[in-house]
Every structure is written in C-alpha cells, then in structure tokens.
Amino acid sequence: MGRLDNKIAIVTGGNSGIGEATAKLFAKEGATVVITARREDELRRVRDEILADGGQCMYVPGDVRVTADVENVVAKTVEAYGRIDILVNNAGIPDAHKRATWVTDELWDDVHETDLKGVLRFCRAVLPHMEARNYGSIVNVCSIGGIYACAGAAYSSAKAGLRGLTVNMAIQYFATGIRVNSVSPGSTLTPLFDPERMGDIDVEMMQITAQRHYQDRTVGMLQPIQQAYAILFLASDEASGINGENLTVDAGGRR
C-alpha cells in the first residue's frame, strides 16, 4: 500500500530538481500529482516519465509570481479531481549568494516574489479547498539559508520569511485538520547549480558562509531524492501529529 494512496497533490517547481524528485516519489506512493512550473517542455517530460512508470500525473504551466496563473492551477486541479489534499511549495530561485551591497532592487523583488510571495499565493488559493474538507497538508520548501542565514541577502531573508509564514499558517489552521510544515534543504544537486547559473555568483560570500556553516567539514552535495523523502514524510498521514515544524536536511552540516 502506498503512503499517499488516493491523495491529490500539487507540486510547484515540479519540472526539475527537488520538485521533480518529489513528484515522482509521490506518484510511486500512490498520489495523483499535478505539477506546475514555467517551462512546459520540462513539465511534459516529467509528466510522461511518471505516466510511463505507472503513476498518475497532470501538468499545468504557470508562474508563481502571477496570481492568475496560480488560481488557474488550483482551479484545474479541483475541476479534474474534486479536491486538493497536499500542496508542496517548492518553486524558487537563487540569488547567487550576493551580499547586501550587491543586491539590486530587481533581484530582491524577483527572489521575494518567487520564494516567498509565490508561496503565499498558492496557499491563499488552496487553503479554502482544504478548509472545506477539514483536511490538508502543506509542505513549504525552505532552506538552511532561511535558518542559518548562510546564503545571499535576498534569498536568506525570503526563506526566513517563508519559515515565519509556515509557522503563522500552522497556528491559524491548527484546529481545522490542516497541517503546515517546512523542509530546509542543505546544498542539494539541482539545476540551480548548473555552470551557466554559477557564473554570476558572489564566490567570496559563498566561501564565507560555507566555512561558517560547515565549520571546515567536507559534507558534499545531497541528492534531490533525499529531500523528497523528507517532504513525503511531512506530507503523509504518518506525520499527522506534526504541525508548524521544520525538518532540516543538510547531512548535519551545522553540527
């Protein structure tokens, strides 16, 4: 028996990295998965791979920065399946580890619109459907940058805000059967670390934060599936007694 049998789950940023791994794992565990992101070709690839593996999946293209897109994803999910049991807010963008004096207004706004406000938009659209049934599980993908402030200024602040939003919503909805938790990945091998995205990185700032966080230890990169299993646990009924909590998955890098 799958751990998510008969559940309907939305996974944002489901076209690559942690979102792709989570969508595929959820499908293997019995969930019907709706994936969304901006790149339709990658969404189609992930959808087709899930279907070929015997899972159930639908994709709806959309941008978490656009309210109409978010509402469209939710509406099409409810239209197709009648409900939403699980929401995984995974979509996010990095800030190249830029220190505060290197952060432009445009970079700040883009990171916060995506990594923080995009989560609010999806929760705002999904929560009424969950509340009507007194059931639901939301898992927000935070970051060790939001816990230890070991990323760039824009990303660390957005993810810290997301952690606060997670706890706030858990408090709001604790009596309704809706749980809201977060996972904070450490360094994980995703497309965010592709060479073309690394060219603009603030290397000195990255070295400073890495030394402080890992205390000169060589931890190595985690794999997306390692994050996906943590998300699976919090999303499942196995975690029915857990609400407002954060699970840090960083191989003990801070210890």
mmCIF file of C-alpha atoms in Angstrom:
data_model
loop_
_atom_site.group_PDB
_atom_site.id
_atom_site.type_symbol
_atom_site.label_atom_id
_atom_site.label_comp_id
_atom_site.label_asym_id
_atom_site.label_seq_id
_atom_site.Cartn_x
_atom_site.Cartn_y
_atom_site.Cartn_z
ATOM 1 C CA MET A 1 0.000 0.000 0.000
ATOM 2 C CA GLY A 2 1.354 3.425 -0.952
ATOM 3 C CA ARG A 3 1.907 6.075 1.670
ATOM 4 C CA LEU A 4 -0.129 8.578 -0.377
ATOM 5 C CA ASP A 5 -2.774 6.310 -1.864
ATOM 6 C CA ASN A 6 -5.712 8.272 -3.320
ATOM 7 C CA LYS A 7 -4.213 11.667 -2.397
ATOM 8 C CA ILE A 8 -4.290 14.619 -4.787
ATOM 9 C CA ALA A 9 -1.089 16.644 -4.607
ATOM 10 C CA ILE A 10 0.119 19.850 -6.248
ATOM 11 C CA VAL A 11 3.899 20.267 -6.538
ATOM 12 C CA THR A 12 5.202 23.648 -7.668
ATOM 13 C CA GLY A 13 8.502 23.737 -9.486
ATOM 14 C CA GLY A 14 7.775 20.128 -10.403
ATOM 15 C CA ASN A 15 9.771 20.224 -13.625
ATOM 16 C CA SER A 16 13.261 19.716 -12.171
ATOM 17 C CA GLY A 17 15.394 19.194 -9.076
ATOM 18 C CA ILE A 18 13.656 18.636 -5.748
ATOM 19 C CA GLY A 19 10.222 19.252 -7.257
ATOM 20 C CA GLU A 20 10.709 16.610 -9.946
ATOM 21 C CA ALA A 21 12.034 14.085 -7.424
ATOM 22 C CA THR A 22 9.107 14.812 -5.108
ATOM 23 C CA ALA A 23 6.501 14.476 -7.852
ATOM 24 C CA LYS A 24 7.914 11.143 -8.997
ATOM 25 C CA LEU A 25 8.163 9.821 -5.431
ATOM 26 C CA PHE A 26 4.607 10.937 -4.615
ATOM 27 C CA ALA A 27 3.318 9.156 -7.727
ATOM 28 C CA LYS A 28 5.131 5.973 -6.750
ATOM 29 C CA GLU A 29 3.489 6.230 -3.328
ATOM 30 C CA GLY A 30 0.008 6.339 -4.847
ATOM 31 C CA ALA A 31 -0.727 10.057 -5.212
ATOM 32 C CA THR A 32 -2.173 11.723 -8.275
ATOM 33 C CA VAL A 33 0.256 14.577 -8.867
ATOM 34 C CA VAL A 34 -0.324 17.935 -10.508
ATOM 35 C CA ILE A 35 2.963 19.607 -11.389
ATOM 36 C CA THR A 36 3.390 23.238 -12.337
ATOM 37 C CA ALA A 37 6.248 25.467 -13.448
ATOM 38 C CA ARG A 38 7.045 27.920 -16.198
ATOM 39 C CA ARG A 39 8.792 25.558 -18.654
ATOM 40 C CA GLU A 40 6.117 23.472 -20.333
ATOM 41 C CA ASP A 41 8.556 21.222 -22.205
ATOM 42 C CA GLU A 42 10.111 20.080 -18.927
ATOM 43 C CA LEU A 43 6.708 19.656 -17.299
ATOM 44 C CA ARG A 44 5.649 17.455 -20.199
ATOM 45 C CA ARG A 45 8.820 15.362 -19.848
ATOM 46 C CA VAL A 46 8.265 14.772 -16.118
ATOM 47 C CA ARG A 47 4.569 14.010 -16.690
ATOM 48 C CA ASP A 48 5.390 11.490 -19.406
ATOM 49 C CA GLU A 49 8.033 9.787 -17.251
ATOM 50 C CA ILE A 50 5.590 9.461 -14.351
ATOM 51 C CA LEU A 51 2.883 8.024 -16.638
ATOM 52 C CA ALA A 52 5.371 5.594 -18.197
ATOM 53 C CA ASP A 53 6.239 4.387 -14.697
ATOM 54 C CA GLY A 54 2.581 3.665 -13.958
ATOM 55 C CA GLY A 55 1.828 6.812 -11.965
ATOM 56 C CA GLN A 56 -0.885 9.432 -12.327
ATOM 57 C CA CYS A 57 0.122 12.979 -13.250
ATOM 58 C CA MET A 58 -1.184 16.120 -14.891
ATOM 59 C CA TYR A 59 0.729 19.304 -15.612
ATOM 60 C CA VAL A 60 -0.490 22.891 -15.700
ATOM 61 C CA PRO A 61 2.041 25.545 -16.769
ATOM 62 C CA GLY A 62 2.184 28.645 -14.619
ATOM 63 C CA ASP A 63 4.306 31.235 -12.881
ATOM 64 C CA VAL A 64 4.049 31.514 -9.085
ATOM 65 C CA ARG A 65 4.625 35.260 -9.470
ATOM 66 C CA VAL A 66 1.336 35.633 -11.361
ATOM 67 C CA THR A 67 -1.847 35.340 -9.289
ATOM 68 C CA ALA A 68 -3.986 34.376 -12.282
ATOM 69 C CA ASP A 69 -1.611 31.504 -13.105
ATOM 70 C CA VAL A 70 -1.742 30.221 -9.531
ATOM 71 C CA GLU A 71 -5.517 30.358 -9.428
ATOM 72 C CA ASN A 72 -5.660 28.545 -12.778
ATOM 73 C CA VAL A 73 -3.523 25.658 -11.473
ATOM 74 C CA VAL A 74 -5.773 25.272 -8.433
ATOM 75 C CA ALA A 75 -8.984 25.570 -10.454
ATOM 76 C CA LYS A 76 -7.878 22.954 -12.991
ATOM 77 C CA THR A 77 -6.822 20.580 -10.207
ATOM 78 C CA VAL A 78 -10.188 20.872 -8.478
ATOM 79 C CA GLU A 79 -12.008 20.570 -11.801
ATOM 80 C CA ALA A 80 -10.122 17.383 -12.675
ATOM 81 C CA TYR A 81 -10.018 15.681 -9.274
ATOM 82 C CA GLY A 82 -12.512 17.423 -7.000
ATOM 83 C CA ARG A 83 -10.128 18.258 -4.173
ATOM 84 C CA ILE A 84 -6.563 19.036 -3.083
ATOM 85 C CA ASP A 85 -5.045 17.000 -0.263
ATOM 86 C CA ILE A 86 -1.408 18.085 -0.421
ATOM 87 C CA LEU A 87 0.423 21.210 -1.542
ATOM 88 C CA VAL A 88 4.206 21.255 -1.880
ATOM 89 C CA ASN A 89 5.534 24.787 -2.376
ATOM 90 C CA ASN A 90 8.878 24.035 -3.952
ATOM 91 C CA ALA A 91 9.271 26.630 -6.716
ATOM 92 C CA GLY A 92 12.103 29.029 -6.008
ATOM 93 C CA ILE A 93 15.065 30.884 -7.445
ATOM 94 C CA PRO A 94 18.535 31.627 -6.004
ATOM 95 C CA ASP A 95 20.265 34.960 -5.557
ATOM 96 C CA ALA A 96 23.828 33.893 -6.427
ATOM 97 C CA HIS A 97 24.911 34.356 -2.792
ATOM 98 C CA LYS A 98 25.066 38.113 -3.288
ATOM 99 C CA ARG A 99 25.878 40.214 -0.232
ATOM 100 C CA ALA A 100 23.534 43.072 0.693
ATOM 101 C CA THR A 101 25.507 45.770 -1.119
ATOM 102 C CA TRP A 102 25.366 43.740 -4.350
ATOM 103 C CA VAL A 103 21.601 43.182 -4.257
ATOM 104 C CA THR A 104 19.697 45.297 -6.753
ATOM 105 C CA ASP A 105 16.064 46.209 -6.252
ATOM 106 C CA GLU A 106 15.219 43.968 -9.198
ATOM 107 C CA LEU A 107 16.997 40.932 -7.732
ATOM 108 C CA TRP A 108 15.434 41.492 -4.306
ATOM 109 C CA ASP A 109 11.940 41.793 -5.774
ATOM 110 C CA ASP A 110 12.334 38.760 -8.057
ATOM 111 C CA VAL A 111 13.570 36.477 -5.255
ATOM 112 C CA HIS A 112 10.898 37.606 -2.791
ATOM 113 C CA GLU A 113 8.104 37.468 -5.391
ATOM 114 C CA THR A 114 9.054 33.886 -6.219
ATOM 115 C CA ASP A 115 10.361 32.341 -3.000
ATOM 116 C CA LEU A 116 8.004 33.997 -0.511
ATOM 117 C CA LYS A 117 5.045 35.700 -2.130
ATOM 118 C CA GLY A 118 4.609 32.836 -4.602
ATOM 119 C CA VAL A 119 4.071 30.510 -1.649
ATOM 120 C CA LEU A 120 1.504 32.876 -0.159
ATOM 121 C CA ARG A 121 -0.354 32.970 -3.475
ATOM 122 C CA PHE A 122 -0.608 29.190 -3.662
ATOM 123 C CA CYS A 123 -1.595 28.798 -0.012
ATOM 124 C CA ARG A 124 -4.201 31.530 -0.389
ATOM 125 C CA ALA A 125 -5.721 29.679 -3.361
ATOM 126 C CA VAL A 126 -5.533 26.163 -1.884
ATOM 127 C CA LEU A 127 -6.461 26.693 1.770
ATOM 128 C CA PRO A 128 -10.197 27.347 1.222
ATOM 129 C CA HIS A 129 -10.485 23.977 -0.554
ATOM 130 C CA MET A 130 -8.687 22.216 2.281
ATOM 131 C CA GLU A 131 -10.659 24.062 4.944
ATOM 132 C CA ALA A 132 -13.955 22.999 3.355
ATOM 133 C CA ARG A 133 -12.940 19.382 3.992
ATOM 134 C CA ASN A 134 -11.083 19.943 7.300
ATOM 135 C CA TYR A 135 -8.105 18.139 5.827
ATOM 136 C CA GLY A 136 -4.843 19.029 4.142
ATOM 137 C CA SER A 137 -1.074 19.013 4.345
ATOM 138 C CA ILE A 138 1.145 21.839 3.113
ATOM 139 C CA VAL A 139 4.913 21.439 2.922
ATOM 140 C CA ASN A 140 6.974 24.524 2.140
ATOM 141 C CA VAL A 141 10.498 24.039 0.841
ATOM 142 C CA CYS A 142 12.561 26.459 2.889
ATOM 143 C CA SER A 143 16.370 26.355 3.069
ATOM 144 C CA ILE A 144 19.212 26.324 5.532
ATOM 145 C CA GLY A 145 19.683 29.858 4.195
ATOM 146 C CA GLY A 146 16.480 30.796 6.000
ATOM 147 C CA ILE A 147 17.562 29.042 9.202
ATOM 148 C CA TYR A 148 21.253 29.959 9.426
ATOM 149 C CA ALA A 149 21.328 32.961 7.022
ATOM 150 C CA CYS A 150 24.125 31.242 5.108
ATOM 151 C CA ALA A 151 23.045 32.299 1.610
ATOM 152 C CA GLY A 152 22.797 35.674 -0.085
ATOM 153 C CA ALA A 153 20.902 38.565 1.494
ATOM 154 C CA ALA A 154 17.788 38.302 -0.689
ATOM 155 C CA TYR A 155 17.500 34.512 -0.527
ATOM 156 C CA SER A 156 18.236 34.239 3.207
ATOM 157 C CA SER A 157 15.622 36.868 4.037
ATOM 158 C CA ALA A 158 12.981 35.371 1.720
ATOM 159 C CA LYS A 159 13.460 31.885 3.142
ATOM 160 C CA ALA A 160 13.461 33.204 6.718
ATOM 161 C CA GLY A 161 10.188 34.903 5.885
ATOM 162 C CA LEU A 162 8.876 31.622 4.493
ATOM 163 C CA ARG A 163 9.716 29.880 7.742
ATOM 164 C CA GLY A 164 7.745 32.553 9.607
ATOM 165 C CA LEU A 165 4.836 32.224 7.190
ATOM 166 C CA THR A 166 4.835 28.459 7.708
ATOM 167 C CA VAL A 167 4.525 28.763 11.486
ATOM 168 C CA ASN A 168 1.923 31.521 11.189
ATOM 169 C CA MET A 169 -0.320 29.418 8.944
ATOM 170 C CA ALA A 170 0.129 26.390 11.196
ATOM 171 C CA ILE A 171 -1.155 28.466 14.100
ATOM 172 C CA GLN A 172 -4.070 29.802 12.065
ATOM 173 C CA TYR A 173 -5.260 26.405 10.891
ATOM 174 C CA PHE A 174 -4.215 24.018 13.684
ATOM 175 C CA ALA A 175 -7.848 23.332 14.669
ATOM 176 C CA THR A 176 -9.035 22.589 11.126
ATOM 177 C CA GLY A 177 -7.177 19.390 10.297
ATOM 178 C CA ILE A 178 -4.765 21.286 8.041
ATOM 179 C CA ARG A 179 -1.057 20.953 8.789
ATOM 180 C CA VAL A 180 1.655 23.320 7.538
ATOM 181 C CA ASN A 181 5.310 22.323 7.850
ATOM 182 C CA SER A 182 8.591 23.019 6.103
ATOM 183 C CA VAL A 183 11.726 21.242 4.951
ATOM 184 C CA SER A 184 15.023 23.138 4.870
ATOM 185 C CA PRO A 185 17.452 21.541 2.424
ATOM 186 C CA GLY A 186 21.184 21.978 2.662
ATOM 187 C CA SER A 187 23.284 22.055 -0.503
ATOM 188 C CA THR A 188 21.493 19.801 -2.972
ATOM 189 C CA LEU A 189 22.499 18.933 -6.516
ATOM 190 C CA THR A 190 19.800 20.649 -8.579
ATOM 191 C CA PRO A 191 19.784 22.753 -11.776
ATOM 192 C CA LEU A 192 20.338 25.799 -9.563
ATOM 193 C CA PHE A 193 23.991 24.710 -9.550
ATOM 194 C CA ASP A 194 24.310 24.467 -13.331
ATOM 195 C CA PRO A 195 27.526 26.156 -14.569
ATOM 196 C CA GLU A 196 25.652 28.822 -16.530
ATOM 197 C CA ARG A 197 23.878 29.890 -13.332
ATOM 198 C CA MET A 198 27.064 29.917 -11.298
ATOM 199 C CA GLY A 199 28.847 32.489 -13.432
ATOM 200 C CA ASP A 200 27.286 35.440 -11.593
ATOM 201 C CA ILE A 201 27.825 34.081 -8.100
ATOM 202 C CA ASP A 202 29.481 36.047 -5.308
ATOM 203 C CA VAL A 203 32.213 33.446 -4.691
ATOM 204 C CA GLU A 204 33.762 35.210 -1.700
ATOM 205 C CA MET A 205 30.413 35.435 0.088
ATOM 206 C CA MET A 206 29.692 31.777 -0.679
ATOM 207 C CA GLN A 207 33.068 30.758 0.801
ATOM 208 C CA ILE A 208 32.468 32.838 3.933
ATOM 209 C CA THR A 209 29.044 31.353 4.605
ATOM 210 C CA ALA A 210 30.130 27.800 3.732
ATOM 211 C CA GLN A 211 33.051 27.976 6.159
ATOM 212 C CA ARG A 212 30.813 29.191 8.962
ATOM 213 C CA HIS A 213 28.032 26.719 8.283
ATOM 214 C CA TYR A 214 30.085 23.597 7.711
ATOM 215 C CA GLN A 215 32.958 24.521 10.031
ATOM 216 C CA ASP A 216 35.571 23.306 7.514
ATOM 217 C CA ARG A 217 33.870 19.928 7.130
ATOM 218 C CA THR A 218 33.519 18.321 3.722
ATOM 219 C CA VAL A 219 29.868 17.289 3.594
ATOM 220 C CA GLY A 220 29.247 17.087 -0.131
ATOM 221 C CA MET A 221 26.097 17.687 -2.119
ATOM 222 C CA LEU A 222 22.871 15.930 -1.256
ATOM 223 C CA GLN A 223 20.603 14.457 -3.919
ATOM 224 C CA PRO A 224 17.069 15.740 -4.652
ATOM 225 C CA ILE A 225 15.564 12.387 -3.674
ATOM 226 C CA GLN A 226 16.936 12.815 -0.137
ATOM 227 C CA GLN A 227 14.888 15.991 0.184
ATOM 228 C CA ALA A 228 11.884 14.338 -1.470
ATOM 229 C CA TYR A 229 11.706 11.633 1.200
ATOM 230 C CA ALA A 230 11.598 14.280 3.928
ATOM 231 C CA ILE A 231 8.818 16.096 2.078
ATOM 232 C CA LEU A 232 6.962 12.798 1.644
ATOM 233 C CA PHE A 233 7.024 12.128 5.379
ATOM 234 C CA LEU A 234 5.659 15.551 6.330
ATOM 235 C CA ALA A 235 3.015 15.391 3.594
ATOM 236 C CA SER A 236 1.792 11.943 4.620
ATOM 237 C CA ASP A 237 -0.615 10.960 7.380
ATOM 238 C CA GLU A 238 2.380 9.411 9.163
ATOM 239 C CA ALA A 239 3.139 12.978 10.260
ATOM 240 C CA SER A 240 -0.422 13.700 11.384
ATOM 241 C CA GLY A 241 0.801 14.904 14.771
ATOM 242 C CA ILE A 242 3.383 17.307 13.323
ATOM 243 C CA ASN A 243 2.408 20.903 12.581
ATOM 244 C CA GLY A 244 4.396 24.115 12.279
ATOM 245 C CA GLU A 245 7.706 22.270 12.349
ATOM 246 C CA ASN A 246 10.816 22.468 10.202
ATOM 247 C CA LEU A 247 12.895 19.475 9.151
ATOM 248 C CA THR A 248 16.466 20.417 8.240
ATOM 249 C CA VAL A 249 18.027 18.051 5.717
ATOM 250 C CA ASP A 250 21.676 19.067 5.421
ATOM 251 C CA ALA A 251 23.648 15.961 6.469
ATOM 252 C CA GLY A 252 24.366 17.574 9.837
ATOM 253 C CA GLY A 253 26.419 20.357 8.306
ATOM 254 C CA ARG A 254 25.752 22.742 11.200
ATOM 255 C CA ARG A 255 26.564 20.229 13.938
#
